[in-house]
């Protein structure tokens, strides 16, 4: 037990994780940003998927001030966030074999696109099959996960594999199994999850790399501005009109 207050413990833990990601995932972040820039330059579309709380990091990329206008949410009914009731149903759906195939069959994803799949554990059927099926379609897949789960837990997919095993690139969030940063002698369970903070920061680092890479190639990154600054709505309308064939949340 530490003498620091729990708030300080959590913030220090999150900062330490962010530093690890910065230092240990730098090459992977560059590679992921380059892959997305290649996709944009070649006319491909960008998608992000996450289930449960992993969907929060995916949603943070879509229709985002300062973000890429081309990032679309690949939504699976019942697993995006905790709006489904009862909430445990969302967790159960992540373990259903075949659901990912049905989702992709009815999605706009096609060869040449890129898909970010966010799953902290990477062990459930949905993210594993999403990656497998997407790559079979010719989609480039970037997995965002905690690699530690692959050595400390058992896969829930019939193949015995994890999300990390079916990706073109993997970004490791470094989150410990269980996603809880604080333990106290008088609290029976560990608490204070940091996965959302770290995963969102990791993905925004990738987005920053994508934008800068496009600019270095002489291409204007398709960025959105805040609607709460003067001229923001007009700017966004022009961007979305220009890229209307690659933006699916505006229809």
XYZ file of C-alpha atoms in Angstrom:
251
model
C 0.000 0.000 0.000
C 1.311 3.423 -0.982
C 1.293 6.560 1.145
C 0.059 8.561 -1.837
C -3.624 9.466 -2.149
C -5.535 7.182 -4.548
C -6.020 10.018 -7.051
C -2.300 10.583 -7.198
C -1.615 6.859 -7.464
C -3.950 6.562 -10.421
C -2.634 9.605 -12.262
C 0.971 8.509 -11.706
C 0.117 5.013 -12.992
C -1.542 6.465 -16.085
C 1.427 8.760 -16.719
C 3.837 5.826 -16.369
C 1.809 3.814 -18.877
C 1.732 6.710 -21.318
C 5.490 7.048 -21.042
C 5.889 3.324 -21.743
C 3.655 3.588 -24.782
C 5.566 6.636 -26.008
C 8.939 4.947 -25.631
C 8.142 1.320 -26.474
C 5.495 1.719 -29.186
C 7.070 4.586 -31.129
C 7.916 2.444 -34.171
C 4.491 0.793 -34.174
C 2.744 4.165 -33.900
C 4.756 5.444 -36.864
C 3.944 2.322 -38.864
C 0.239 2.565 -38.047
C 0.075 6.244 -38.953
C 1.875 5.518 -42.208
C -0.522 2.677 -43.031
C -3.510 4.967 -42.520
C -1.879 7.719 -44.586
C -1.253 5.210 -47.372
C -4.921 4.206 -47.204
C -6.129 7.799 -47.410
C -3.771 8.614 -50.269
C -4.875 5.582 -52.279
C -8.575 6.394 -51.908
C -9.362 3.875 -49.174
C -11.717 4.384 -46.257
C -10.950 4.264 -42.526
C -12.966 2.413 -39.888
C -12.663 1.807 -36.144
C -14.307 -0.881 -34.043
C -14.377 -1.613 -30.338
C -16.732 -3.539 -28.087
C -17.827 -2.552 -24.583
C -15.555 0.041 -23.033
C -13.081 -0.477 -25.864
C -15.685 1.215 -28.055
C -15.035 4.475 -26.205
C -11.612 4.812 -27.802
C -13.081 3.973 -31.215
C -15.836 6.554 -30.838
C -13.282 9.184 -29.831
C -11.839 8.997 -33.362
C -15.096 9.611 -35.227
C -16.484 13.052 -36.173
C -13.883 14.534 -33.858
C -12.658 18.113 -33.724
C -8.997 17.945 -34.657
C -9.475 14.433 -36.007
C -9.558 12.810 -39.415
C -12.908 13.276 -41.150
C -12.518 9.918 -42.891
C -12.644 7.812 -39.714
C -15.927 5.885 -39.513
C -17.308 3.814 -36.645
C -17.981 0.179 -37.465
C -20.889 -0.312 -35.095
C -22.184 -3.691 -33.928
C -25.636 -3.415 -32.335
C -25.564 -4.408 -28.696
C -21.810 -4.146 -28.142
C -21.078 -0.434 -28.612
C -20.818 0.981 -25.114
C -23.093 0.157 -22.222
C -26.348 1.499 -23.647
C -27.645 -2.025 -24.248
C -29.768 -3.375 -21.420
C -29.022 -5.523 -19.575
C -25.390 -4.441 -19.822
C -23.977 -8.004 -19.466
C -25.642 -8.844 -22.790
C -22.997 -6.775 -24.535
C -20.260 -8.889 -22.963
C -22.065 -12.061 -23.990
C -22.352 -10.910 -27.602
C -18.575 -10.443 -27.786
C -18.270 -14.210 -27.359
C -20.715 -15.212 -30.113
C -19.089 -17.062 -32.992
C -20.104 -15.811 -36.430
C -21.283 -12.352 -35.389
C -18.279 -10.598 -36.917
C -18.895 -12.218 -40.287
C -22.510 -11.083 -40.307
C -21.449 -7.530 -39.428
C -18.814 -7.326 -42.145
C -21.161 -8.791 -44.752
C -23.539 -5.867 -44.201
C -20.869 -3.178 -43.765
C -19.307 -0.915 -46.420
C -15.818 -2.310 -45.764
C -13.986 -3.381 -48.921
C -10.508 -4.261 -50.118
C -8.113 -1.347 -49.745
C -9.747 0.006 -46.594
C -8.157 0.063 -43.129
C -9.775 -1.095 -39.890
C -8.664 -0.323 -36.342
C -9.865 -3.056 -33.977
C -9.682 -2.145 -30.300
C -9.954 -4.908 -27.716
C -8.169 -4.753 -24.393
C -7.976 -8.524 -23.919
C -8.178 -9.528 -27.576
C -9.429 -12.926 -26.449
C -13.112 -12.884 -27.394
C -14.574 -14.287 -30.599
C -15.835 -10.955 -31.949
C -12.525 -9.051 -32.278
C -10.629 -12.186 -33.336
C -13.096 -13.019 -36.101
C -13.426 -9.370 -37.063
C -9.699 -9.265 -37.784
C -9.648 -12.628 -39.547
C -12.612 -11.849 -41.784
C -11.554 -8.294 -42.542
C -8.130 -9.389 -43.733
C -9.751 -12.046 -45.894
C -11.634 -9.187 -47.598
C -8.374 -7.381 -48.334
C -8.730 -4.873 -45.493
C -5.606 -3.790 -43.623
C -6.075 -4.385 -39.884
C -4.446 -2.562 -36.976
C -5.057 -4.207 -33.614
C -4.979 -2.187 -30.405
C -4.758 -4.495 -27.426
C -2.869 -5.469 -24.294
C -0.476 -8.170 -25.433
C -0.126 -9.388 -21.831
C -3.537 -11.067 -22.049
C -2.245 -13.519 -24.649
C 0.204 -15.015 -22.177
C -1.876 -14.725 -19.001
C -5.391 -15.697 -20.137
C -7.029 -18.313 -22.339
C -8.497 -17.388 -25.708
C -12.280 -17.623 -26.005
C -12.135 -18.235 -29.748
C -12.259 -21.760 -31.111
C -8.892 -21.252 -32.809
C -7.185 -20.551 -29.503
C -5.777 -17.333 -30.981
C -6.021 -13.666 -30.037
C -6.615 -10.422 -31.883
C -2.874 -9.797 -32.058
C -2.442 -12.940 -34.154
C -4.559 -11.650 -37.046
C -3.361 -8.085 -37.636
C -1.079 -6.319 -40.066
C 0.111 -4.185 -37.158
C -0.342 -4.421 -33.381
C -0.275 -1.555 -30.889
C 0.298 -2.722 -27.320
C -1.420 -0.578 -24.684
C 0.693 -2.170 -21.901
C -2.364 -2.452 -19.636
C -2.023 -5.162 -16.987
C -4.486 -8.045 -16.982
C -7.546 -6.968 -15.017
C -7.249 -3.281 -15.919
C -7.035 -1.897 -12.377
C -4.140 0.245 -11.189
C -4.752 0.544 -7.439
C -4.929 -1.929 -4.582
C -5.651 -0.989 -0.970
C -5.569 -3.169 2.123
C -9.127 -2.223 3.049
C -10.629 -2.663 -0.447
C -11.279 -6.279 -1.497
C -10.777 -5.761 -5.238
C -8.278 -3.795 -7.327
C -9.729 -0.645 -8.889
C -9.091 2.424 -11.096
C -8.890 1.264 -14.746
C -6.522 3.132 -17.078
C -7.212 1.414 -20.392
C -9.465 4.154 -21.786
C -6.977 6.923 -21.000
C -4.027 5.059 -22.477
C -5.779 3.561 -25.501
C -7.315 6.885 -26.499
C -3.951 8.631 -26.217
C -2.273 5.867 -28.199
C -4.822 6.185 -31.001
C -4.629 9.975 -31.084
C -0.858 9.616 -31.457
C -1.530 7.447 -34.502
C -3.962 10.029 -35.901
C -1.386 12.788 -35.409
C 1.158 10.699 -37.277
C -1.289 10.113 -40.113
C -2.044 13.819 -40.511
C 1.620 14.820 -40.417
C 2.590 12.055 -42.864
C -0.007 13.207 -45.382
C 1.189 16.789 -45.028
C 4.812 15.708 -45.573
C 3.666 14.128 -48.852
C 2.136 17.396 -49.990
C -1.435 16.305 -49.299
C -3.843 18.255 -47.126
C -5.034 15.997 -44.286
C -8.867 15.774 -44.210
C -9.223 17.218 -40.728
C -12.297 18.463 -38.888
C -12.443 21.648 -36.838
C -14.430 22.337 -33.703
C -17.977 23.467 -34.343
C -17.550 25.778 -31.368
C -15.038 28.056 -33.081
C -16.015 30.642 -35.690
C -16.057 29.118 -39.162
C -15.864 25.569 -37.863
C -19.174 24.371 -39.293
C -18.442 25.820 -42.730
C -15.000 24.212 -42.745
C -16.425 20.829 -41.770
C -19.184 21.041 -44.383
C -16.598 21.585 -47.105
C -14.456 18.692 -45.911
C -17.393 16.323 -45.656
C -18.672 17.298 -49.080
C -15.250 16.758 -50.637
C -14.919 13.296 -49.101
C -18.589 12.344 -49.046
C -17.927 8.984 -50.719
C -15.672 7.977 -47.824
C -17.674 9.335 -44.896
C -20.578 7.172 -43.735
C -21.682 8.930 -40.540
C -23.054 11.929 -42.468
C -25.723 10.025 -44.442
